[in-house]
Short mmCIF file of C-alpha atoms in Angstrom, two decimals:
data_model
loop_
_atom_site.label_atom_id
_atom_site.label_comp_id
_atom_site.label_asym_id
_atom_site.label_seq_id
_atom_site.Cartn_x
_atom_site.Cartn_y
_atom_site.Cartn_z
CA MET A 20 -54.58 29.28 18.28
CA SER A 21 -53.20 25.89 19.35
CA ILE A 22 -53.45 24.74 15.75
CA ASP A 23 -51.35 27.71 14.59
CA LYS A 24 -48.74 27.00 17.28
CA THR A 25 -48.61 23.35 16.29
CA SER A 26 -48.22 24.28 12.62
CA ALA A 27 -45.44 26.75 13.41
CA ALA A 28 -43.64 24.22 15.59
CA THR A 29 -43.91 21.65 12.83
CA GLN A 30 -42.46 24.09 10.30
CA ASP A 31 -39.58 24.96 12.66
CA HIS A 32 -38.93 21.27 13.22
CA GLU A 33 -38.86 20.68 9.46
CA VAL A 34 -36.41 23.56 9.00
CA VAL A 35 -34.13 22.11 11.68
CA ASN A 36 -34.32 18.67 10.10
CA THR A 37 -33.52 20.15 6.68
CA GLU A 38 -30.48 21.99 8.04
CA ALA A 39 -29.32 18.85 9.86
CA ALA A 40 -29.73 16.82 6.69
CA ALA A 41 -27.73 19.35 4.73
CA ALA A 42 -25.00 19.28 7.34
CA ALA A 43 -24.97 15.50 7.22
CA VAL A 44 -24.52 15.55 3.45
CA THR A 45 -21.68 18.02 3.80
CA ALA A 46 -19.93 15.79 6.37
CA VAL A 47 -20.37 12.62 4.39
CA ASP A 48 -19.48 13.94 0.96
CA PRO A 49 -17.02 16.86 0.93
CA ARG A 50 -17.52 17.45 -2.80
CA LEU A 51 -20.65 19.50 -2.11
CA LEU A 52 -18.83 21.68 0.38
CA VAL A 53 -15.91 22.27 -1.98
CA GLN A 54 -18.26 23.10 -4.86
CA GLU A 55 -20.18 25.65 -2.80
CA GLN A 56 -17.33 27.33 -0.89
CA GLY A 57 -14.27 26.80 -3.10
CA LEU A 58 -10.97 27.13 -1.23
CA ALA A 59 -12.79 27.84 2.03
CA GLY A 60 -14.51 24.51 1.59
CA TYR A 61 -11.17 22.73 1.64
CA VAL A 62 -10.26 24.43 4.90
CA THR A 63 -13.62 23.59 6.48
CA GLU A 64 -13.43 19.98 5.36
CA PHE A 65 -9.83 19.67 6.58
CA ARG A 66 -10.84 20.92 10.03
CA ARG A 67 -13.75 18.50 10.16
CA LYS A 68 -11.47 15.58 9.28
CA MET A 69 -8.95 16.54 11.95
CA LYS A 70 -11.68 16.75 14.60
CA ALA A 71 -13.14 13.42 13.45
CA GLY A 72 -9.74 11.72 13.47
CA GLU A 73 -9.70 11.13 9.71
CA LEU A 74 -5.99 11.75 9.26
CA GLY A 75 -5.51 9.56 6.19
CA SER A 76 -1.92 9.53 4.91
CA LEU A 77 -1.11 12.97 6.33
CA PRO A 78 1.00 11.75 9.31
CA VAL A 79 3.23 9.50 7.21
CA ILE A 80 3.71 12.16 4.52
CA LEU A 81 4.71 14.72 7.15
CA GLY A 82 6.95 12.09 8.72
CA LEU A 83 8.62 11.41 5.39
CA VAL A 84 9.26 15.12 4.91
CA VAL A 85 10.79 15.37 8.39
CA ILE A 86 13.00 12.34 7.69
CA CYS A 87 14.27 13.89 4.46
CA VAL A 88 14.97 17.25 6.13
CA ILE A 89 16.84 15.67 9.05
CA PHE A 90 19.03 13.31 7.04
CA GLN A 91 19.71 15.89 4.32
CA SER A 92 20.90 18.32 6.98
CA LEU A 93 23.20 15.62 8.36
CA ASN A 94 24.49 14.46 4.99
CA SER A 95 24.00 16.25 1.68
CA ALA A 96 24.23 12.92 -0.16
CA PHE A 97 20.87 11.75 1.21
CA LEU A 98 18.75 13.49 -1.44
CA SER A 99 21.24 12.84 -4.23
CA ALA A 100 19.95 11.20 -7.39
CA GLN A 101 21.96 8.04 -6.74
CA ASN A 102 20.74 7.61 -3.15
CA ILE A 103 17.09 8.25 -4.03
CA SER A 104 17.33 5.84 -6.98
CA ASP A 105 18.89 3.18 -4.73
CA ILE A 106 16.13 3.67 -2.14
CA THR A 107 13.33 3.28 -4.69
CA VAL A 108 14.88 0.10 -6.09
CA THR A 109 15.70 -1.46 -2.72
CA MET A 110 12.20 -0.85 -1.36
CA VAL A 111 10.44 -2.83 -4.10
CA GLY A 112 11.06 -6.33 -2.66
CA THR A 113 9.73 -5.46 0.78
CA GLY A 114 7.07 -3.22 -0.75
CA MET A 115 5.64 -6.05 -2.85
CA ILE A 116 5.31 -8.23 0.23
CA SER A 117 3.71 -5.32 2.08
CA VAL A 118 1.06 -4.94 -0.65
CA GLY A 119 -0.11 -8.48 0.10
CA ILE A 120 -0.05 -7.70 3.82
CA VAL A 121 -2.41 -4.74 3.20
CA PHE A 122 -5.06 -7.12 1.86
CA VAL A 123 -4.79 -9.30 4.97
CA LEU A 124 -4.84 -6.35 7.36
CA LEU A 125 -8.01 -5.07 5.70
CA LEU A 126 -9.67 -8.20 7.05
CA GLY A 127 -8.32 -7.43 10.51
CA GLU A 128 -6.03 -10.48 10.32
CA ILE A 129 -2.27 -11.06 10.07
CA ASP A 130 0.02 -13.20 7.92
CA LEU A 131 3.29 -14.12 9.64
CA SER A 132 4.42 -16.48 6.89
CA VAL A 133 5.19 -13.96 4.15
CA GLY A 134 8.92 -13.80 4.90
CA SER A 135 9.37 -17.55 4.70
CA VAL A 136 7.08 -17.82 1.68
CA SER A 137 9.17 -15.21 -0.15
CA GLY A 138 12.34 -17.17 0.61
CA ALA A 139 10.79 -20.48 -0.39
CA SER A 140 9.53 -19.03 -3.66
CA SER A 141 12.94 -17.60 -4.57
CA ALA A 142 14.49 -20.99 -3.78
CA ILE A 143 11.96 -22.74 -6.03
CA ALA A 144 12.69 -20.36 -8.90
CA ALA A 145 16.46 -20.75 -8.46
CA VAL A 146 16.34 -24.56 -8.34
CA LEU A 147 14.12 -24.80 -11.40
CA ALA A 148 16.05 -22.23 -13.45
CA VAL A 149 19.61 -23.18 -12.47
CA ASN A 150 19.59 -26.80 -11.33
CA GLN A 151 16.74 -28.14 -13.46
CA GLY A 152 17.41 -26.05 -16.57
CA TRP A 153 13.90 -24.59 -16.88
CA PRO A 154 13.44 -21.39 -18.90
CA GLU A 155 13.72 -18.60 -16.37
CA TRP A 156 10.30 -17.14 -17.22
CA ALA A 157 8.69 -20.53 -16.55
CA ALA A 158 10.53 -20.85 -13.23
CA VAL A 159 9.37 -17.38 -12.23
CA LEU A 160 5.73 -18.12 -13.07
CA PHE A 161 5.86 -21.44 -11.23
CA ALA A 162 7.36 -19.78 -8.14
CA ILE A 163 4.64 -17.11 -8.10
CA ALA A 164 1.95 -19.77 -8.58
CA ALA A 165 3.49 -21.71 -5.70
CA GLY A 166 3.21 -18.63 -3.50
CA VAL A 167 -0.47 -18.24 -4.42
CA VAL A 168 -1.17 -21.92 -3.62
CA ILE A 169 0.69 -21.67 -0.31
CA GLY A 170 -1.31 -18.59 0.66
CA ALA A 171 -4.56 -20.27 -0.35
CA ALA A 172 -3.64 -23.26 1.84
CA HIS A 173 -3.17 -20.95 4.80
CA GLY A 174 -6.51 -19.34 3.98
CA PHE A 175 -8.18 -22.76 3.89
CA PHE A 176 -7.03 -23.65 7.41
CA PHE A 177 -8.21 -20.25 8.61
CA ALA A 178 -11.48 -19.78 6.71
CA VAL A 179 -12.75 -23.34 6.44
CA LEU A 180 -11.32 -25.15 9.47
CA GLY A 181 -11.53 -22.13 11.76
CA ALA A 182 -7.92 -22.10 12.96
CA PRO A 183 -6.66 -18.64 14.04
CA ALA A 184 -4.76 -16.88 11.25
CA PHE A 185 -1.98 -16.03 13.69
CA ALA A 186 -1.37 -19.69 14.54
CA VAL A 187 -1.74 -20.93 10.96
CA THR A 188 0.68 -18.44 9.48
CA LEU A 189 3.12 -18.86 12.37
CA ALA A 190 3.20 -22.55 11.53
CA GLY A 191 3.62 -21.56 7.90
CA LEU A 192 6.58 -19.36 8.82
CA LEU A 193 8.39 -22.35 10.35
CA PHE A 194 7.35 -24.91 7.72
CA TRP A 195 8.29 -22.86 4.66
CA LEU A 196 11.54 -21.79 6.26
CA GLY A 197 12.42 -25.47 6.64
CA PHE A 198 11.21 -26.14 3.10
CA MET A 199 13.48 -23.40 1.76
CA LEU A 200 16.52 -24.78 3.58
CA GLN A 201 15.75 -28.28 2.31
CA THR A 202 15.26 -27.04 -1.25
CA LEU A 203 18.54 -25.13 -1.35
CA GLY A 204 20.46 -28.22 -0.24
CA GLU A 205 23.77 -28.47 1.57
CA ASN A 206 25.44 -25.55 -0.19
CA GLY A 207 22.64 -23.24 0.91
CA THR A 208 23.18 -20.83 -1.99
CA ILE A 209 22.24 -20.90 -5.65
CA ASN A 210 23.71 -18.12 -7.75
CA LEU A 211 21.48 -16.58 -10.41
CA ASP A 212 22.41 -15.21 -13.81
CA SER A 213 22.84 -11.49 -13.21
CA ASP A 214 21.83 -10.85 -16.82
CA GLY A 215 18.81 -13.16 -16.67
CA LEU A 216 15.15 -12.35 -16.06
CA ILE A 217 15.38 -12.38 -12.27
CA GLY A 218 18.72 -10.57 -12.24
CA ASN A 219 17.36 -7.76 -14.41
CA LEU A 220 14.44 -7.08 -12.08
CA THR A 221 16.56 -4.73 -9.97
CA THR A 222 19.52 -4.00 -12.24
CA TYR A 223 17.84 -2.92 -15.47
CA PHE A 224 17.36 0.80 -16.10
CA PHE A 225 15.67 2.59 -19.00
CA THR A 226 18.58 4.86 -19.87
CA ASP A 227 16.72 6.92 -22.47
CA VAL A 228 15.58 10.13 -20.77
CA ALA A 229 12.32 9.87 -22.70
CA ALA A 230 11.35 6.81 -20.66
CA ALA A 231 11.16 8.62 -17.31
CA TYR A 232 9.55 11.74 -18.76
CA GLY A 233 7.16 9.64 -20.82
CA LEU A 234 6.03 7.66 -17.77
CA ALA A 235 5.53 10.89 -15.79
CA ALA A 236 3.46 12.39 -18.60
CA PHE A 237 1.47 9.17 -19.05
CA MET A 238 0.62 8.88 -15.35
CA THR A 239 -0.41 12.52 -15.16
CA ALA A 240 -2.58 12.29 -18.28
CA VAL A 241 -4.25 9.06 -17.18
CA PHE A 242 -5.01 10.53 -13.76
CA PHE A 243 -6.63 13.62 -15.26
CA ILE A 244 -8.67 11.67 -17.84
CA THR A 245 -9.96 9.10 -15.35
CA SER A 246 -10.79 11.78 -12.78
CA PHE A 247 -12.52 13.96 -15.38
CA LEU A 248 -14.61 11.09 -16.76
CA SER A 249 -15.50 9.92 -13.27
CA ASN A 250 -16.74 13.40 -12.40
CA ARG A 251 -18.78 13.52 -15.61
CA ARG A 252 -20.44 10.21 -14.76
CA ARG A 253 -21.25 11.45 -11.25
CA GLU A 254 -22.72 14.68 -12.63
CA ALA A 255 -24.84 12.72 -15.10
CA ALA A 256 -26.12 10.56 -12.27
CA GLY A 257 -27.00 13.63 -10.21
CA ILE A 258 -24.57 12.92 -7.37
CA PRO A 259 -21.83 15.19 -5.96
CA SER A 260 -18.63 15.43 -8.01
CA ARG A 261 -15.37 17.30 -7.72
CA PRO A 262 -15.20 20.66 -9.50
CA LEU A 263 -12.91 20.92 -12.51
CA SER A 264 -10.59 23.25 -10.61
CA ASP A 265 -10.10 20.55 -7.97
CA THR A 266 -9.21 17.96 -10.61
CA ILE A 267 -6.77 20.35 -12.28
CA LEU A 268 -5.09 21.14 -8.95
CA ARG A 269 -4.64 17.45 -8.11
CA THR A 270 -3.30 16.78 -11.60
CA VAL A 271 -0.78 19.61 -11.32
CA LEU A 272 0.46 18.29 -7.96
CA LEU A 273 0.81 14.76 -9.32
CA GLY A 274 2.57 16.07 -12.41
CA ALA A 275 5.01 18.09 -10.30
CA VAL A 276 5.94 15.04 -8.21
CA SER A 277 6.15 12.75 -11.24
CA PHE A 278 8.37 15.04 -13.31
CA ALA A 279 10.57 15.81 -10.30
CA ALA A 280 11.13 12.06 -9.92
CA ALA A 281 11.83 11.76 -13.66
CA ILE A 282 14.45 14.51 -13.48
CA MET A 283 16.08 12.80 -10.52
CA TYR A 284 16.19 9.39 -12.23
CA ASN A 285 17.68 10.85 -15.41
CA GLN A 286 20.49 12.40 -13.39
CA TYR A 287 21.65 8.90 -12.43
CA LYS A 288 21.13 5.69 -14.43
CA GLY A 289 17.63 6.35 -15.72
CA LEU A 290 14.23 4.90 -14.88
CA PRO A 291 14.52 1.63 -12.87
CA LEU A 292 12.51 -1.32 -14.17
CA ALA A 293 11.79 -2.34 -10.57
CA THR A 294 10.06 0.98 -9.87
CA VAL A 295 7.91 0.69 -12.99
CA ILE A 296 6.77 -2.83 -12.08
CA PHE A 297 5.99 -1.75 -8.52
CA LEU A 298 3.89 1.19 -9.72
CA VAL A 299 1.97 -1.08 -12.10
CA PHE A 300 1.10 -3.44 -9.25
CA LEU A 301 0.14 -0.56 -6.97
CA VAL A 302 -2.20 0.94 -9.56
CA GLY A 303 -3.69 -2.45 -10.36
CA THR A 304 -4.34 -3.48 -6.76
CA ASP A 305 -5.69 -0.03 -5.89
CA PHE A 306 -8.16 -0.35 -8.77
CA VAL A 307 -9.22 -3.79 -7.55
CA LEU A 308 -9.83 -2.59 -4.01
CA ARG A 309 -11.59 0.68 -4.83
CA ARG A 310 -13.34 0.02 -8.14
CA THR A 311 -14.49 -3.62 -8.09
CA SER A 312 -17.12 -5.56 -6.18
CA TYR A 313 -14.38 -7.84 -4.86
CA GLY A 314 -12.62 -4.89 -3.25
CA ARG A 315 -15.83 -3.73 -1.64
CA LYS A 316 -16.32 -7.21 -0.22
CA VAL A 317 -12.84 -7.13 1.32
CA PHE A 318 -13.56 -3.79 3.02
CA ALA A 319 -17.00 -4.97 4.13
CA LEU A 320 -15.54 -8.11 5.63
CA GLY A 321 -12.98 -6.05 7.52
CA GLY A 322 -15.77 -3.89 8.90
CA SER A 323 -18.04 -6.71 10.10
CA VAL A 324 -17.93 -10.41 9.32
CA GLU A 325 -21.49 -11.04 10.41
CA ALA A 326 -22.92 -8.10 8.49
CA SER A 327 -21.02 -9.25 5.39
CA ARG A 328 -22.40 -12.77 5.73
CA ARG A 329 -25.95 -11.47 6.05
CA ALA A 330 -25.38 -9.30 2.96
CA GLY A 331 -24.71 -12.45 0.96
CA ILE A 332 -20.92 -12.21 0.73
CA ASN A 333 -19.10 -15.52 0.50
CA VAL A 334 -16.90 -14.93 3.55
CA THR A 335 -14.94 -18.14 3.16
CA ALA A 336 -14.03 -17.52 -0.48
CA VAL A 337 -12.96 -13.92 0.17
CA ARG A 338 -10.78 -14.94 3.10
CA ILE A 339 -9.05 -17.69 1.14
CA SER A 340 -8.51 -15.39 -1.83
CA VAL A 341 -6.98 -12.67 0.36
CA PHE A 342 -4.42 -15.06 1.81
CA ALA A 343 -3.72 -16.36 -1.70
CA ILE A 344 -3.02 -12.77 -2.79
CA SER A 345 -0.73 -12.33 0.20
CA GLY A 346 1.19 -15.49 -0.74
CA GLY A 347 1.46 -14.40 -4.36
CA PHE A 348 2.88 -11.00 -3.48
CA ALA A 349 5.26 -12.62 -0.99
CA ALA A 350 6.59 -14.74 -3.87
CA ILE A 351 6.97 -11.70 -6.14
CA GLY A 352 8.76 -9.81 -3.39
CA GLY A 353 11.05 -12.78 -2.83
CA LEU A 354 12.08 -12.72 -6.49
CA PHE A 355 12.98 -9.02 -6.27
CA LEU A 356 14.99 -9.65 -3.10
CA ALA A 357 16.81 -12.52 -4.82
CA SER A 358 17.50 -10.25 -7.78
CA LYS A 359 19.10 -7.68 -5.48
CA ILE A 360 21.80 -10.16 -4.42
CA ALA A 361 21.72 -12.28 -7.62
CA SER A 362 21.17 -15.46 -5.60
CA ALA A 363 18.81 -17.50 -3.46
CA ASN A 364 20.35 -18.36 -0.11
CA GLN A 365 19.50 -19.55 3.38
CA SER A 366 19.07 -16.03 4.74
CA ALA A 367 16.26 -15.24 2.28
CA GLY A 368 13.04 -14.30 4.03
CA THR A 369 14.65 -14.15 7.45
CA GLY A 370 15.94 -11.32 9.63
CA ASP A 371 13.78 -8.21 9.81
CA LEU A 372 11.96 -8.78 6.49
CA LEU A 373 8.67 -9.86 8.07
CA MET A 374 8.76 -7.01 10.55
CA ASN A 375 9.51 -4.44 7.83
CA ALA A 376 6.77 -5.74 5.52
CA ILE A 377 4.10 -5.54 8.21
CA ALA A 378 5.47 -2.27 9.58
CA ALA A 379 5.42 -0.70 6.10
CA ALA A 380 1.71 -1.40 5.70
CA VAL A 381 0.89 -0.09 9.17
CA ILE A 382 3.18 2.94 9.03
CA GLY A 383 1.73 3.81 5.63
CA GLY A 384 -1.76 4.10 7.12
CA THR A 385 -3.40 0.66 6.96
CA SER A 386 -5.31 -0.05 10.16
CA LEU A 387 -4.42 -3.08 12.26
CA PHE A 388 -8.11 -3.33 13.18
CA GLY A 389 -9.32 -3.95 9.62
CA GLY A 390 -11.54 -2.12 7.17
CA ARG A 391 -9.27 0.86 6.46
CA GLY A 392 -6.28 1.15 4.16
CA ARG A 393 -5.03 1.27 0.57
CA THR A 394 -2.25 -0.49 -1.24
CA TRP A 395 -0.55 2.90 -1.71
CA ASN A 396 0.02 2.75 2.05
CA ALA A 397 2.62 0.07 1.35
CA LEU A 398 4.54 2.52 -0.84
CA LEU A 399 4.52 5.29 1.76
CA GLY A 400 5.40 2.94 4.62
CA VAL A 401 8.27 1.18 2.89
CA LEU A 402 9.61 4.56 1.75
CA VAL A 403 9.76 5.65 5.39
CA ILE A 404 11.50 2.45 6.53
CA VAL A 405 14.06 2.26 3.74
CA SER A 406 14.74 6.01 3.93
CA ILE A 407 15.51 5.65 7.64
CA GLN A 408 17.78 2.68 6.93
CA TYR A 409 19.70 4.51 4.21
CA GLY A 410 19.92 7.70 6.25
CA LEU A 411 21.34 5.86 9.25
CA GLN A 412 23.68 3.94 6.98
CA LEU A 413 25.09 7.20 5.60
CA GLU A 414 25.76 8.26 9.18
CA SER A 415 27.33 4.86 9.99
CA ILE A 416 24.82 4.26 12.77
CA ALA A 417 25.05 0.81 14.38
CA GLU A 418 22.52 -1.88 13.42
CA PRO A 419 20.92 -2.10 16.90
CA VAL A 420 20.06 1.60 16.75
CA LYS A 421 18.36 1.06 13.37
CA TYR A 422 16.09 -1.55 14.92
CA MET A 423 15.22 0.71 17.85
CA ILE A 424 14.41 3.70 15.65
CA THR A 425 12.25 1.60 13.30
CA ALA A 426 10.45 0.15 16.34
CA GLY A 427 9.82 3.65 17.64
CA VAL A 428 8.32 4.74 14.33
CA LEU A 429 6.08 1.64 14.26
CA LEU A 430 4.91 2.17 17.84
CA THR A 431 4.12 5.81 17.14
CA THR A 432 2.06 4.80 14.11
CA VAL A 433 0.09 2.18 16.04
CA VAL A 434 -0.63 4.68 18.82
CA ILE A 435 -1.83 7.24 16.26
CA ASP A 436 -4.05 4.56 14.69
CA SER A 437 -5.57 3.68 18.07
CA ILE A 438 -6.19 7.32 18.98
CA THR A 439 -7.67 7.94 15.54
CA ARG A 440 -10.16 5.09 15.97
CA LYS A 441 -11.22 6.39 19.37
CA THR A 442 -11.68 9.90 17.94
CA GLN A 443 -13.74 8.54 15.05
CA LYS A 444 -15.99 6.63 17.45
CA THR A 445 -16.47 9.76 19.52
CA ALA A 446 -17.37 11.68 16.38
CA GLY A 447 -19.71 8.92 15.25
CA ARG A 448 -17.60 8.07 12.18
CA ALA A 449 -16.65 4.47 13.07
#
């Protein structure tokens, strides 16, 4: 009798373990849930994510919608083709810098030098192209390379010598600001050729309507093909994959947004070159972070330095490379900012640029605590910041109020991030 009871208890225990294991799979990989339950699976998975604090980009997307609704109700010109086009061109300089910041934040560190590095790089390009007579493309490449070297130097002091990143990059902020002022000389301003390479970065538009529609179609097609092939590979490997209906739905949504943007651009000057370049960098960096071993090392390092070291990751090399990437993107952003005003001057890299670049990454969804974020967060965050700036400008709101509102948005985002982390820990997800 006791043997039968023991056997029955063992069977019940195995059933419980099996159910728990199935639930664990469902929580970890939502693809199984969606495959089994269809639309109801989406709802169940969404509820689980909300309870676990996995908000993703949802808060910033909702925030962006609210911003558009508010400013459009105040001024009908806010969502006009011209204003939207101006916003997407203006955001590129700060957005590029923010992309580099995302890499640093994934490590749980900070780079305070990016503003000064962007200004110094634009000054280098201007001096070489205008004063020294270099071909503009060569001056641009040299300036970007200089930004990479500067970032790597900061990474060396941090990763090899053990100096805090905050202190190193704060020193870099002051040093490269002084370097920029010294490079520009007594006049303090070097005018650039508005029709040159740098000048065209923010002033060139693809006026043919086929350009915007073609890019929208290309992005949509590439997304569907890559998603479809990825699902096929997962199915062949016997691991959960998204159903075809899910891929089609995502493709339709992306296509709707892409073609809506194309229609808007074609109502004004056409597709901006700056926007195309920014999208290329976003896609490229997102691929690096999510699809390469280097990207996985960056995320691992942001999660735990010691665990990464024990796993055989070269912590020093990854840290130096991340700061080099940050410096390189700061230089690229500086060139776009110089293009916007067709000059390199003493105000480059100063003011609220550093704050906006860091705020864009954080507002977009990158965690200040490391290990969570995507380069697309830079796009969402800088869209929020620049949209607020343009909306307030249309209403002739004073500059001090702009700072206070941006600060409020940043504080709200940081609070949400902190609460999210606590919720994830409670749910056992962090």
